[in-house]
Coordinates of C-alpha atoms in Angstrom, one line a residue:
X1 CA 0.5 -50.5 13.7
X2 CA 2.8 -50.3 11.6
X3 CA 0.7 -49.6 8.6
X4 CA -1.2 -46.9 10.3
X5 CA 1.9 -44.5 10.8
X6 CA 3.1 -45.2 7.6
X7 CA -0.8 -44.0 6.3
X8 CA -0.6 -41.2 8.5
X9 CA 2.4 -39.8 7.9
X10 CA 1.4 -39.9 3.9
X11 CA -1.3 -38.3 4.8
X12 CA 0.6 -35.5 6.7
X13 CA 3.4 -35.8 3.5
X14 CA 0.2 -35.1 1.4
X15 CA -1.4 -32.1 3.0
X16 CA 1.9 -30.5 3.4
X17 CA 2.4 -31.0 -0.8
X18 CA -1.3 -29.4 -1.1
X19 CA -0.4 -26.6 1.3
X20 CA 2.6 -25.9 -0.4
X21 CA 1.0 -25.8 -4.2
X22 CA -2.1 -23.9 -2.9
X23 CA -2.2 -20.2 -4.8
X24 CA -1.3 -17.5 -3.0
X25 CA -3.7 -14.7 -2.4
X26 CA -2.3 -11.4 -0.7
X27 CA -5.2 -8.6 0.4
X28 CA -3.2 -5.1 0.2
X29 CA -5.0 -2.3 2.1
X30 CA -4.2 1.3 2.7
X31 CA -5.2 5.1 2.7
X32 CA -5.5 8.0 0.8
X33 CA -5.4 11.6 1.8
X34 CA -5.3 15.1 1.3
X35 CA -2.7 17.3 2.9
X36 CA -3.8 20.7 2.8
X37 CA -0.5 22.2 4.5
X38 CA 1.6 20.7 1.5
X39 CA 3.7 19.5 4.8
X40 CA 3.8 15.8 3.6
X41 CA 2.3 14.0 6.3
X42 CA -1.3 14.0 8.1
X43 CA -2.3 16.8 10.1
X44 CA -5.8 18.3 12.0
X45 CA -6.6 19.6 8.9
X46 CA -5.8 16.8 6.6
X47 CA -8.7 14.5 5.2
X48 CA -9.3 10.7 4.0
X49 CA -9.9 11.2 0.2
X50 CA -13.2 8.8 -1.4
X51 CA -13.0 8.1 -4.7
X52 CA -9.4 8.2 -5.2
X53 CA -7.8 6.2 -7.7
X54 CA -4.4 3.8 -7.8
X55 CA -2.8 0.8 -9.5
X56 CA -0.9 -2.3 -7.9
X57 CA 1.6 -3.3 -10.2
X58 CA 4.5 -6.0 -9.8
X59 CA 7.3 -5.7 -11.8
X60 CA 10.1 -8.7 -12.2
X61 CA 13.4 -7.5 -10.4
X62 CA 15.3 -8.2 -13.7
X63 CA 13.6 -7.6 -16.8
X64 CA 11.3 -5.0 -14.9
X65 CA 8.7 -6.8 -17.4
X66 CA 5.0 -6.1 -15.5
X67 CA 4.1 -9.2 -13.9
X68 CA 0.9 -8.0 -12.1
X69 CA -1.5 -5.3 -12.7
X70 CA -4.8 -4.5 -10.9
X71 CA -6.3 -1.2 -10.8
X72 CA -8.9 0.0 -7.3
X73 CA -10.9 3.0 -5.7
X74 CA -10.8 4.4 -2.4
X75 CA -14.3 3.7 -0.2
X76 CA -16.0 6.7 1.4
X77 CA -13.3 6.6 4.3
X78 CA -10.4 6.9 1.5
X79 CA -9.4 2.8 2.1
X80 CA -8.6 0.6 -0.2
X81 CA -8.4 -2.9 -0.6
X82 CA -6.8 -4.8 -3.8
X83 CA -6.4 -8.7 -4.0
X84 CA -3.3 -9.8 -5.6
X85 CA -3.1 -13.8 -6.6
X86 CA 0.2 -15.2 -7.0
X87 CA 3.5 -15.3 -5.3
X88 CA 5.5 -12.4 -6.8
X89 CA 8.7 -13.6 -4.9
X90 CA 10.9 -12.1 -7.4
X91 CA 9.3 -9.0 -8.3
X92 CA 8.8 -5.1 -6.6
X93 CA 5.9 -4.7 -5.9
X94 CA 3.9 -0.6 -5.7
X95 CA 0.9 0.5 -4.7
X96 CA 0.7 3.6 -6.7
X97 CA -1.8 7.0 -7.1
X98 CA -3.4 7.5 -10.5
X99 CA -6.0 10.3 -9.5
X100 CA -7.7 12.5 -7.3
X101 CA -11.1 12.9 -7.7
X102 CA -11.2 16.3 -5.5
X103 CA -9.7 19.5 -8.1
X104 CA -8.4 21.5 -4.9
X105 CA -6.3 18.5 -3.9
X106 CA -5.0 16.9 -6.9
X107 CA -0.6 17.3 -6.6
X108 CA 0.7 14.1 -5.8
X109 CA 3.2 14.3 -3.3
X110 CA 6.7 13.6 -4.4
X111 CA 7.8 10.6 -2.7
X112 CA 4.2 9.5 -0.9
X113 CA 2.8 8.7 -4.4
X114 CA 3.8 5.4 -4.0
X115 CA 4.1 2.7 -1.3
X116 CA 6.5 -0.8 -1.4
X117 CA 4.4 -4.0 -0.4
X118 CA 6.2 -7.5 -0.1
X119 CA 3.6 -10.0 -2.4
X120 CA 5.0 -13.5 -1.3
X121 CA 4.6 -15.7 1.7
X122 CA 8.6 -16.4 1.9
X123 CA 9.1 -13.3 3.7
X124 CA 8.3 -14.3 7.2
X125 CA 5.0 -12.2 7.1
X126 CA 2.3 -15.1 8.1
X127 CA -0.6 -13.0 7.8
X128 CA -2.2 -12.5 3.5
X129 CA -3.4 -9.1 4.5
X130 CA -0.4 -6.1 3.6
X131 CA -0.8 -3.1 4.9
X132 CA 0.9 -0.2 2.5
X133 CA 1.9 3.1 3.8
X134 CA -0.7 6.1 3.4
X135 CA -0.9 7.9 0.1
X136 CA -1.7 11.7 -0.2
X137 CA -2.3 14.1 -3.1
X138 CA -1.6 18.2 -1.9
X139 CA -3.7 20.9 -2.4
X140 CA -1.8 23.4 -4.5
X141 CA -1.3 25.9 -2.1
X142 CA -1.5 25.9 1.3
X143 CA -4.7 26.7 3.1
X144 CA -5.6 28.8 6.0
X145 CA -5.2 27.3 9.4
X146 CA -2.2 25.9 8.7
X147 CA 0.4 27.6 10.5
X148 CA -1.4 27.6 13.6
X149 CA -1.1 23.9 12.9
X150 CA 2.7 24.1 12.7
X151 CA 2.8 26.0 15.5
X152 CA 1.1 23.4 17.7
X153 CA 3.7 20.6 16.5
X154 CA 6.2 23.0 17.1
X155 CA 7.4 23.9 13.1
X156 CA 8.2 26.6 11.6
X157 CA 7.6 26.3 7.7
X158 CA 11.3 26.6 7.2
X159 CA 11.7 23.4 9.4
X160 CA 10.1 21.4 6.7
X161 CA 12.2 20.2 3.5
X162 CA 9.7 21.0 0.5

């Protein structure tokens, strides 16, 4: 009897030391829109942008030495999904807009350029999948339509800090 708890529980020691050593592999997902009222968040009249492109990069909290790099596309509902391998514990990690592929929407908004993701599995997060805050390029000027739009959410243009 004896020797069977003493097999089992190396095999329990075991699987934890596998577990433990396994690589990590985060999935990162977000959006990417357009914001035709240059009001810096999503509206009637904003859209999902396809074909977008953005970086993931990790960069060590110290040296700020690049530890990570991968590069993605938006599908044709303006999602993305990157994979990121590795536990990036003790680096910042940014999801971050490279270019529009629509001319009429092409400002990157100050500030919603770029979104924060945690990479490691010592955060308390138990699920590999991040979700990063929505992205958005502006069209240069405002369009039409938009301060009915305003109206209905009950802004006035001089409400909005831009």
């Amino acid at each position: 009897m004896a020797k069977v708890v003493a097999l089992a529980f190396c095999i329990l020691a075991f699987a934890a030391v596998a577990h433990c050593h396994a690589p990590e592999v985060f999935n990162v997902e977000g959006d990417v829109y357009c914001d035709p009222c240059r009001v810096k968040f999503q509206t009637k009249l904003s859209h999902k942008i396809a074909g977008a492109t953005l970086k993931l990069e990790c960069t060590d909290r110290i040296t700020r030495n690049v530890t990570y790099s991968v590069e993605g596309v938006t599908d044709s509902n303006g999602h993305y999904k990157l994979t990121v391998s590795g536990n990036h514990e003790d680096s910042i990690c940014e999801v971050t807009l490279t270019k529009s592929p629509e001319p009429d929407c092409s400002v990157a908004m100050a500030g919603l350029e770029t979104a924060r993701i945690v990479c490691t599995e010592n955060s308390g997060m138990h699920d590999a999948v991040r979700y990063a805050n929505p992205l958005g390029f502006m069209t240069p000027e405002s369009v039409s339509g938009c301060k009915e739009v305003l109206d209905e959410l009950g802004l006035a243009p001089q409400d909005l800090d831009y």
